């Protein structure tokens, strides 16, 4: 800043040696002038300003919170009931009789062989085929049990064995009425058993199970379902007791011989990956959060982390580099060897290891962010220390420092008034450039899931969803805006840094 | 000169010792390690020993039952004898795994490096010779864009356009689905096809800094007195730029290029991870996230050695290439 370039403006009113003819610019104004003449630098500045406004003011303006979730109702098919067609013989044992498991097995064997009797423990049992898939078993003359594939489900009360027996026999033989225990019963074609006009039980080969808790299957529904299954209808509509009409879809699973019935119902879910709309300009993300708002808050996090990291690095770097450069000798040697060691530590792998260790230890998101800043800052001070030391070593030997010393200015003043201000331009350039690279490092880590974590947003972790190839190809609005924000910010820092470097350099006359 | 080199090498060894000690200490101090998560899984098995018993047994088995300093000394002894131990994550000797994966990384890095040189140096020179012209602005701006592009974003963009959009390349991996059925030529082409996007990413992301470096140095040379003399002599501009200026620009270029040669072996951690290319970077990424100490130690030491070698080479190159520099 020792060469003051004066701009001469030609105005005729002043005499030649009039001071007003000469416009004197301070070094700062010179730098600003050169900076603003650089088109790229100005573009960079505008980009940065835009991103700052977007991140810091946008968050306040946005009507949504950073982790506010939005919901929607969606038609979802849920498994409602499962239907099995009974294919086993089931036993109904007569009152006061016993028909144990061993006897059942013996009966099945005999029935399978087509025999009409079997012997067990010296007792001979007779099998009478009453109709298709219905057998009754007698020991001598007493009826022991009835085996049938059709199942009687009682509506209310209990039916006596006799009624069941007669009902089954009538059902398998296709009769429409029977009498048992002195009462007349009627059978309709749906398998309902009626007496005096009211249904007391029904016979069916289908077993209907509810798949969801709290679902009670009414006879009406089961009947409609059976009808649909019998007619091979893939879909049927049934109006429930609440008066709402639902559509059911029936699918048959051949391997397990079951039908499963899916109910189509409106379900309240996170509005995942909703496309851009009037309310949400950039749509919603995987958790149903507003993308634009998250971008704003993410920018805040990314920028703040960048600044803090660079601040830590600059703070350590200036102090250690300054000490090394000013004191020289063994202090310099020691500090520079430490710098060498830090230079040699592979920082990215190290941060990845630390990040995954924090993953395992389940460190709280907020604490994690703090650690991340500290680690990044601590790993990046050596380059600044080296720069400061080099500058100070160079400046110490220059004439103006000798002059300052000769003038008898005390050493603290020499350092802070004359040495430091001359280091600052280089420092500002380096810090601006490293802001950009720090933001890239942070976002890369967050992208890999090792940096800033949910619920906090950062431009890096917003893009994590891209690991799902489907999201990458189908939901551009999830990741492209975040990448563009990142690019604009880092580019802004680099443009400004580049412009500053040129502006600070007195040799760069344009 | 030889005295200087020997001194530098001795210093590098000292630095390396410090670095490996720091890394070893860090790895050992981490709150939750491979062994602990393994003990956790094992102790949850039915009728298993308690967590504490498992961890004691596993620590003894993996050689973690001794303190950090003795542990480091033992590691160092083994390292010097060339025993790098077995990787925990891959359950095989570290060296074998390393040999298996280093090839891809070197090929990838090498091709990217050559492409970078071929593209960046001419562009940097053009930008410098036409300073403040439109060409210069475009080249400088695109160099800065390259520097500012986050690798993961650019790689994803490439994937979106060329993999899922145009369908020219696969999204992930080094070999295609039908690799096993291909003949030698087909296999080669298949691998080459899978390497196109990663190499493109590497080149674009790292080309900017070399371009800017070339431009800055070329500008410095063009402002030197001997260039003014050459012009004053009446030499044609072409000869001034490509004969006098270019040769002098090569000095700093050769220095940093020499310095970055060892870096070819270190692998591109992020790029390989993004494209799931089984090179040294991706392999170590997985080892590191699982807390595999032997492999991580090996990889980190390897990188540190490469960095030191790079610095040494660039310093020596500087003295070799530039006759004005004499190191005492």
mmCIF file of N, CA and C in Angstrom, chain A residues 84-87 132-133 149-151 171-172 203-207 226:
data_model
loop_
_atom_site.group_PDB
_atom_site.id
_atom_site.type_symbol
_atom_site.label_atom_id
_atom_site.label_comp_id
_atom_site.label_asym_id
_atom_site.label_seq_id
_atom_site.Cartn_x
_atom_site.Cartn_y
_atom_site.Cartn_z
ATOM 1 N N UNK A 84 -59.796 -68.340 3.977
ATOM 2 C CA UNK A 84 -59.278 -69.663 3.661
ATOM 3 C C UNK A 84 -60.465 -70.577 3.389
ATOM 4 N N UNK A 85 -60.313 -71.418 2.394
ATOM 5 C CA UNK A 85 -61.353 -72.412 2.182
ATOM 6 C C UNK A 85 -60.955 -73.648 2.961
ATOM 7 N N UNK A 86 -61.839 -74.054 3.801
ATOM 8 C CA UNK A 86 -61.492 -75.180 4.655
ATOM 9 C C UNK A 86 -61.387 -76.440 3.827
ATOM 10 N N UNK A 87 -60.293 -77.170 4.045
ATOM 11 C CA UNK A 87 -60.093 -78.361 3.257
ATOM 12 C C UNK A 87 -59.832 -79.564 4.158
ATOM 13 N N UNK A 132 -71.500 -85.744 0.439
ATOM 14 C CA UNK A 132 -70.153 -85.338 0.034
ATOM 15 C C UNK A 132 -69.430 -84.654 1.193
ATOM 16 N N UNK A 133 -68.231 -85.157 1.502
ATOM 17 C CA UNK A 133 -67.375 -84.599 2.547
ATOM 18 C C UNK A 133 -68.052 -84.539 3.918
ATOM 19 N N UNK A 149 -66.408 -81.016 6.213
ATOM 20 C CA UNK A 149 -65.555 -79.893 5.798
ATOM 21 C C UNK A 149 -66.285 -78.568 5.928
ATOM 22 N N UNK A 150 -67.599 -78.646 5.993
ATOM 23 C CA UNK A 150 -68.358 -77.408 6.164
ATOM 24 C C UNK A 150 -68.408 -77.057 7.643
ATOM 25 N N UNK A 151 -68.415 -75.773 7.906
ATOM 26 C CA UNK A 151 -68.337 -75.335 9.294
ATOM 27 C C UNK A 151 -69.603 -74.586 9.662
ATOM 28 N N UNK A 171 -77.550 -79.881 4.594
ATOM 29 C CA UNK A 171 -76.774 -78.967 3.747
ATOM 30 C C UNK A 171 -76.021 -79.724 2.663
ATOM 31 N N UNK A 172 -75.309 -80.805 3.072
ATOM 32 C CA UNK A 172 -74.503 -81.512 2.068
ATOM 33 C C UNK A 172 -75.375 -82.225 1.052
ATOM 34 N N UNK A 203 -73.844 -72.105 7.636
ATOM 35 C CA UNK A 203 -72.875 -73.129 7.276
ATOM 36 C C UNK A 203 -72.054 -72.608 6.098
ATOM 37 N N UNK A 204 -70.758 -72.730 6.219
ATOM 38 C CA UNK A 204 -69.932 -72.247 5.121
ATOM 39 C C UNK A 204 -68.605 -72.978 5.154
ATOM 40 N N UNK A 205 -68.002 -73.096 4.018
ATOM 41 C CA UNK A 205 -66.700 -73.741 3.978
ATOM 42 C C UNK A 205 -65.579 -72.701 4.047
ATOM 43 N N UNK A 206 -65.946 -71.439 3.994
ATOM 44 C CA UNK A 206 -64.921 -70.389 4.013
ATOM 45 C C UNK A 206 -64.673 -69.907 5.439
ATOM 46 N N UNK A 207 -63.391 -69.733 5.771
ATOM 47 C CA UNK A 207 -63.047 -69.185 7.082
ATOM 48 C C UNK A 207 -62.528 -67.770 6.852
ATOM 49 N N UNK A 226 -68.078 -64.095 0.107
ATOM 50 C CA UNK A 226 -68.187 -65.444 -0.408
ATOM 51 C C UNK A 226 -68.749 -65.439 -1.813
#
